[in-house]
Coordinates of N, CA and C in Angstrom, one line a residue:
M1 N 0.1 -1.2 -0.1 CA -0.2 0.7 0.1 C 0.7 1.2 0.3
S2 N 1.7 1.4 0.6 CA 2.4 2.4 0.9 C 4.0 2.5 0.3
R3 N 3.4 3.2 -0.9 CA 5.2 2.9 -1.3 C 6.7 3.9 -0.7
A4 N 7.6 2.9 -0.7 CA 9.0 3.1 -0.6 C 9.8 5.4 -1.1
V5 N 9.5 5.9 0.3 CA 10.3 7.4 -0.2 C 11.7 6.9 0.6
G6 N 11.6 7.7 -1.2 CA 13.0 7.9 -0.6 C 13.8 9.5 0.3
P7 N 15.2 9.3 0.4 CA 15.3 10.1 1.5 C 16.3 11.2 0.8
D8 N 16.2 11.8 -0.2 CA 15.7 12.7 -1.4 C 14.0 13.8 -1.4
T9 N 13.2 12.0 -1.7 CA 11.9 12.8 -1.2 C 11.7 13.3 0.5
L10 N 11.6 12.4 1.5 CA 11.7 13.2 2.8 C 12.4 14.7 2.3
I11 N 13.5 14.7 2.3 CA 14.2 16.3 2.3 C 13.8 17.6 1.5
R12 N 12.7 17.1 0.2 CA 12.3 18.4 -0.9 C 10.9 18.2 -0.4
C13 N 10.6 16.9 0.7 CA 9.3 17.4 0.6 C 8.8 17.8 2.7
R14 N 9.9 18.2 3.3 CA 10.3 19.1 4.3 C 10.9 20.7 4.0
E15 N 11.6 20.0 3.0 CA 11.6 22.4 2.6 C 9.8 22.2 2.2
Q16 N 9.5 21.7 1.4 CA 8.2 22.5 0.8 C 7.5 22.6 1.5
L17 N 7.5 22.0 2.8 CA 6.9 22.1 3.7 C 6.8 23.2 4.7
S18 N 8.1 24.1 5.4 CA 8.9 24.4 6.0 C 8.1 25.8 5.9
Y19 N 7.2 26.2 5.0 CA 6.1 27.1 5.0 C 5.7 27.4 6.7
L20 N 5.6 26.1 6.9 CA 4.5 25.5 8.0 C 4.0 26.0 9.6
E21 N 5.9 26.4 9.4 CA 6.6 26.8 10.7 C 5.5 27.7 11.0
T22 N 5.5 29.1 10.3 CA 4.7 29.6 11.1 C 3.3 29.5 11.4
I23 N 3.0 28.4 10.9 CA 1.6 28.6 11.3 C 1.2 27.9 13.2
Y24 N 2.6 26.6 12.2 CA 2.8 25.0 13.8 C 3.6 25.6 13.4
P25 N 4.5 26.3 14.9 CA 5.5 26.4 15.2 C 6.5 24.8 15.7
G26 N 7.3 24.5 15.4 CA 8.7 23.2 15.5 C 7.4 22.5 14.8
F27 N 6.7 23.1 13.0 CA 6.9 22.3 11.7 C 8.4 21.7 11.8
R28 N 9.3 22.0 12.1 CA 10.7 21.4 11.5 C 11.1 20.1 12.6
H29 N 10.7 19.9 13.3 CA 11.0 19.5 15.0 C 10.2 18.3 14.1
W30 N 9.3 18.3 14.3 CA 7.9 17.7 14.5 C 8.0 16.1 13.1
F31 N 8.1 17.1 12.0 CA 9.1 16.4 10.8 C 9.8 15.8 11.2
D32 N 11.5 16.0 11.9 CA 12.1 15.8 11.9 C 12.4 13.9 12.6
N33 N 11.0 14.8 14.4 CA 11.0 13.5 14.6 C 10.7 13.0 15.2
K34 N 9.5 12.7 14.4 CA 8.2 12.4 14.9 C 7.9 12.1 13.4
V35 N 7.8 11.8 11.9 CA 6.9 11.9 10.6 C 8.6 10.6 10.3
Q36 N 10.6 11.1 10.1 CA 10.6 10.2 9.8 C 11.1 9.5 10.4
P37 N 11.2 8.6 11.6 CA 11.2 8.2 12.2 C 9.7 6.9 11.6
G38 N 9.2 7.4 12.1 CA 7.4 6.9 12.0 C 7.2 6.5 10.3
I39 N 8.0 6.8 9.5 CA 8.3 6.4 8.7 C 8.8 5.1 8.3
D40 N 9.4 5.0 9.3 CA 10.6 3.8 9.3 C 10.2 2.9 10.4
A41 N 9.3 3.2 11.5 CA 8.8 2.5 12.0 C 7.3 1.4 11.7
G42 N 7.3 2.5 10.5 CA 5.4 1.9 10.4 C 4.5 2.2 10.9
T43 N 4.8 3.4 11.8 CA 3.4 3.5 12.7 C 2.9 5.5 11.2
R44 N 4.0 5.7 10.4 CA 3.7 7.0 9.9 C 3.1 6.8 8.1
Y45 N 2.8 7.5 7.6 CA 2.9 7.5 6.0 C 2.7 8.4 5.6
L46 N 3.7 8.7 4.0 CA 4.4 10.1 4.0 C 4.1 9.4 2.6
D47 N 2.8 10.0 1.1 CA 2.9 9.4 -0.1 C 3.2 10.8 -0.9
V48 N 3.5 11.0 -1.7 CA 3.5 12.6 -3.0 C 3.4 12.4 -4.4
I49 N 2.6 13.0 -4.6 CA 2.7 12.6 -6.2 C 3.1 14.1 -6.5
E50 N 4.1 13.9 -7.7 CA 4.4 14.5 -8.7 C 4.1 15.4 -10.4
H51 N 4.7 15.9 -10.4 CA 4.2 16.6 -11.7 C 5.8 16.7 -13.0
D52 N 5.6 16.0 -13.5 CA 6.9 16.6 -14.1 C 8.3 16.5 -13.1
G53 N 8.7 16.3 -12.4 CA 9.7 16.4 -11.2 C 9.8 17.4 -9.9
R54 N 8.0 17.4 -10.2 CA 8.5 18.8 -9.2 C 6.9 18.2 -8.2
L55 N 7.0 17.8 -7.0 CA 5.7 18.1 -6.0 C 4.8 18.7 -6.8
A56 N 3.4 18.0 -6.6 CA 2.3 18.0 -6.5 C 1.6 18.7 -5.9
G57 N 1.2 17.5 -4.7 CA 1.3 17.2 -3.6 C 1.5 16.5 -2.8
I58 N 1.2 16.7 -1.5 CA 2.1 15.9 -0.2 C 0.7 15.0 0.4
V59 N 0.8 13.7 1.1 CA 0.1 13.4 2.6 C 0.8 13.3 3.3
I60 N 0.1 12.8 4.9 CA 1.4 12.8 6.1 C 0.3 12.0 6.6
A61 N 0.4 10.6 7.5 CA -1.0 10.3 8.0 C -0.3 9.5 9.5
K62 N -0.7 9.1 10.5 CA 0.1 8.2 11.0 C -0.9 7.2 12.2
N63 N -1.4 6.5 12.7 CA -1.5 5.1 12.9 C -1.0 5.2 13.5
E64 N -1.1 5.0 15.2 CA -0.1 5.3 16.3 C -1.1 5.4 17.6
D65 N -1.1 4.9 18.2 CA -1.5 4.9 19.6 C -3.1 4.9 20.2
G66 N -3.7 3.8 18.8 CA -5.3 3.9 19.1 C -5.8 5.8 18.1
E67 N -4.6 6.3 17.5 CA -5.3 6.9 16.9 C -4.6 7.2 15.4
K68 N -6.0 7.5 14.7 CA -5.8 7.2 12.9 C -5.9 8.5 12.5
K69 N -4.6 9.3 11.9 CA -5.0 10.8 11.5 C -4.2 11.8 10.6
L70 N -5.0 11.9 9.9 CA -4.2 12.7 8.5 C -4.0 14.0 9.0
C71 N -2.5 13.6 8.9 CA -2.0 14.9 9.9 C -1.7 16.0 8.9
T72 N -1.3 16.2 7.7 CA -0.9 17.0 6.2 C -1.2 16.7 5.3
V73 N -2.2 16.8 4.9 CA -2.0 17.3 3.0 C -1.4 18.6 2.9
W74 N -0.8 18.7 1.6 CA -1.1 19.8 0.6 C -0.9 20.0 -0.6
V75 N -1.4 20.9 -1.1 CA -1.1 20.7 -2.8 C -1.0 21.8 -3.6
H76 N 0.6 21.5 -4.4 CA 0.7 22.9 -5.1 C -0.4 23.8 -5.3
P77 N -0.2 25.5 -5.2 CA -1.8 25.3 -5.5 C -0.9 25.7 -7.1
D78 N -0.4 25.6 -8.2 CA -0.5 25.5 -9.4 C -1.2 23.9 -10.0
F79 N -1.6 23.1 -8.7 CA -2.6 21.6 -9.0 C -3.4 22.0 -8.1
R80 N -3.6 23.1 -7.9 CA -5.2 22.8 -7.1 C -6.2 22.9 -8.1
G81 N -7.6 22.3 -7.8 CA -8.3 22.1 -8.6 C -7.8 20.3 -9.1
R82 N -7.6 19.8 -9.3 CA -7.0 18.8 -10.6 C -7.5 17.1 -9.8
G83 N -8.0 17.0 -8.3 CA -7.9 16.0 -7.7 C -6.4 15.5 -7.0
I84 N -6.0 15.9 -7.0 CA -5.1 15.6 -6.1 C -4.9 15.9 -4.3
G85 N -5.3 16.6 -4.1 CA -6.2 16.5 -2.4 C -6.6 15.5 -2.8
N86 N -8.3 15.3 -3.2 CA -8.0 13.7 -3.4 C -7.9 12.8 -3.5
Q87 N -7.5 12.7 -4.1 CA -6.3 10.7 -4.1 C -5.4 11.0 -3.7
L88 N -4.6 11.5 -2.8 CA -3.9 12.1 -1.8 C -4.9 11.0 -0.3
I89 N -5.6 12.2 0.0 CA -6.4 11.7 0.6 C -6.7 9.9 0.9
R90 N -7.3 9.6 0.0 CA -8.1 8.7 -0.1 C -6.8 7.4 0.1
A91 N -5.9 7.8 -0.2 CA -4.8 7.0 0.1 C -4.4 6.8 0.6
A92 N -4.5 7.6 1.6 CA -3.9 7.5 3.4 C -5.4 6.9 4.2
C93 N -6.3 7.2 4.0 CA -7.6 7.1 4.1 C -7.0 5.0 3.8
L94 N -7.1 5.0 3.1 CA -7.1 4.0 2.7 C -6.1 2.8 3.6
W95 N -4.6 3.6 3.5 CA -3.8 3.2 4.0 C -4.3 3.1 5.8
L96 N -5.1 4.1 6.4 CA -5.2 4.1 7.7 C -6.2 2.4 8.0
G97 N -6.9 2.5 6.7 CA -8.0 1.3 7.0 C -9.6 2.1 8.1
T98 N -9.7 3.3 7.5 CA -10.6 4.0 7.5 C -11.1 5.1 6.7
D99 N -12.3 5.0 5.9 CA -12.9 6.2 5.6 C -12.6 8.0 6.6
R100 N -12.6 7.7 7.6 CA -12.5 8.9 8.7 C -11.9 8.5 9.3
P101 N -11.2 9.4 9.6 CA -9.5 9.7 10.2 C -10.4 11.2 10.6
L102 N -9.3 11.1 11.7 CA -9.4 12.2 12.9 C -8.4 13.6 11.8
T103 N -8.7 14.5 11.5 CA -8.0 15.2 11.2 C -8.3 16.8 11.6
S104 N -7.5 18.0 11.4 CA -7.8 19.4 11.9 C -7.2 19.9 10.4
V105 N -7.6 21.9 11.0 CA -7.4 21.9 9.4 C -7.8 23.9 9.9
S106 N -6.4 24.4 9.9 CA -5.9 25.6 10.1 C -7.0 26.8 9.2
E107 N -7.5 27.8 10.3 CA -8.8 28.4 9.8 C -8.2 28.3 8.8
A108 N -6.9 29.9 8.3 CA -6.5 29.9 7.2 C -6.3 29.2 6.1
N109 N -6.8 27.9 6.0 CA -7.0 26.7 5.4 C -8.1 26.5 4.9
H110 N -9.4 26.8 5.6 CA -10.7 26.0 6.2 C -11.0 25.8 4.8
A111 N -11.8 27.6 4.5 CA -12.0 26.8 2.8 C -12.4 26.4 2.4
P112 N -11.3 26.4 1.7 CA -11.4 25.5 0.1 C -11.0 24.0 0.8
V113 N -9.8 23.8 1.9 CA -10.1 22.2 2.3 C -11.9 21.3 2.8
D114 N -12.7 22.4 3.3 CA -13.5 22.2 3.8 C -14.3 21.3 3.0
K115 N -14.6 21.7 2.1 CA -15.0 21.1 0.4 C -14.8 20.2 0.2
L116 N -13.5 19.9 -0.2 CA -12.9 18.7 -0.2 C -13.0 17.7 1.0
L117 N -12.9 18.1 2.4 CA -13.1 16.8 3.4 C -15.2 16.5 3.8
K118 N -15.8 17.3 3.3 CA -17.5 17.4 3.2 C -17.5 16.4 2.3
K119 N -16.6 16.5 0.7 CA -17.1 15.6 -0.4 C -16.9 13.9 -0.5
L120 N -16.4 14.8 0.6 CA -15.0 12.9 1.5 C -16.3 11.7 2.7
G121 N -17.7 13.0 2.6 CA -17.7 13.0 4.3 C -17.3 12.6 5.3
F122 N -16.5 13.7 5.7 CA -16.2 13.9 6.8 C -17.0 14.9 7.2
L123 N -17.4 14.9 8.4 CA -17.9 15.0 9.3 C -17.5 16.5 10.2
Q124 N -17.4 17.8 10.3 CA -16.6 18.9 11.9 C -17.3 19.2 12.6
T125 N -16.5 18.1 13.5 CA -16.6 18.3 15.4 C -16.0 19.3 16.1
S126 N -15.2 19.8 16.1 CA -15.6 21.3 16.3 C -14.6 21.9 16.2
S127 N -14.4 23.2 16.6 CA -12.5 24.2 16.9 C -12.7 25.3 17.8
K128 N -11.2 24.7 17.7 CA -11.2 25.2 18.8 C -9.5 26.0 19.1
V129 N -9.0 27.4 19.5 CA -7.8 27.6 19.5 C -6.8 26.9 20.1
N130 N -5.4 26.7 19.2 CA -4.7 26.3 19.6 C -3.5 27.3 20.2
P131 N -3.7 26.5 21.4 CA -3.1 27.6 22.7 C -1.9 27.8 22.2
K132 N -0.8 27.1 21.0 CA 0.4 28.0 21.1 C 0.0 28.8 20.2
T133 N -0.5 28.6 19.7 CA -0.4 29.4 18.1 C -1.7 30.7 18.5
G134 N -2.3 30.6 18.6 CA -3.6 31.7 19.1 C -4.4 31.3 17.7
F135 N -4.6 30.3 16.7 CA -5.5 30.6 15.7 C -5.8 28.8 16.1
I136 N -7.6 30.3 15.0 CA -8.4 28.2 15.4 C -7.7 27.6 14.9
E137 N -8.3 26.4 14.8 CA -8.5 25.0 14.2 C -10.0 24.2 14.6
H138 N -10.0 23.8 12.7 CA -10.9 23.2 13.0 C -11.1 21.7 13.3
F139 N -11.9 21.1 13.5 CA -11.4 19.4 14.2 C -13.1 18.1 12.9
Y140 N -12.4 17.2 12.5 CA -13.6 16.6 11.0 C -13.2 15.2 12.2
N141 N -13.9 14.5 12.7 CA -14.4 13.1 12.8 C -13.7 12.5 13.7
E142 N -13.9 13.2 14.9 CA -13.3 13.1 16.0 C -14.4 11.8 16.5
R143 N -13.9 11.2 17.6 CA -15.2 10.1 18.6 C -14.9 11.1 19.9
K144 N -16.3 10.6 20.9 CA -16.5 10.3 21.7 C -15.5 9.3 23.0
R145 N -14.3 9.5 24.0 CA -14.1 8.3 24.7 C -14.8 8.6 25.9
E146 N -15.5 7.1 25.9 CA -16.5 6.3 26.1 C -16.8 6.4 27.4
N147 N -14.8 7.2 28.4 CA -15.1 6.7 29.7 C -15.5 8.1 30.2
D148 N -15.2 9.6 29.9 CA -15.1 10.2 30.4 C -15.8 11.7 28.9
N149 N -15.8 10.9 28.4 CA -17.2 11.5 27.5 C -16.2 13.5 26.2
V150 N -14.8 13.1 26.3 CA -13.8 13.9 26.1 C -13.5 14.4 24.6
Q151 N -13.4 14.6 24.1 CA -12.8 14.5 22.5 C -11.9 13.9 22.8
S152 N -11.4 13.0 21.4 CA -10.2 12.5 21.0 C -9.8 13.3 20.4
G153 N -8.1 13.6 19.6 CA -7.4 14.4 19.1 C -6.8 15.4 20.5
S154 N -5.6 16.2 19.7 CA -4.8 17.4 20.1 C -5.4 18.6 18.9
A155 N -5.0 19.2 19.7 CA -5.4 21.0 18.6 C -4.1 21.1 17.3
E156 N -2.7 20.0 17.2 CA -2.6 21.4 17.0 C -2.1 19.6 15.7
I157 N -1.3 20.2 14.7 CA -1.6 18.9 13.5 C 0.0 18.2 13.4
Q158 N 0.6 18.8 15.1 CA 2.6 18.4 14.5 C 2.1 17.2 15.4
N159 N 1.0 16.5 15.5 CA 1.0 14.7 16.5 C 1.5 13.7 16.1

């Protein structure tokens, strides 16, 4: 299901996504210390779509400690509206073994991504202020824990 992503592709993905550091402080640290080791351990999934040698889209997902989550979905502006986000999300869902993984979207990206997620059957379940950034995060597909009725998931994309 998951194809091998080589070190060069990982470096290119990290560089392409480094702008997320402004929205999610610690993004590069998360990528280096969670994503890369998680891929090796089989708990993280990273896939890309390329067009003429350019990164057109990237998806990162995790299946760890009972949490199935889409962590990052990115499509280059030149390739938006071509179904790349849809294709990446479907591939990650297949790897995760669920059509409804947990995911969160920053306020800055909410409008365009919300339409796609709802088209794929995702349900927005809450909106919360990320205490580290002060930005609003919109959560999809949260499930209540049976013990305490608290929503699962965190307020950061870097999980």
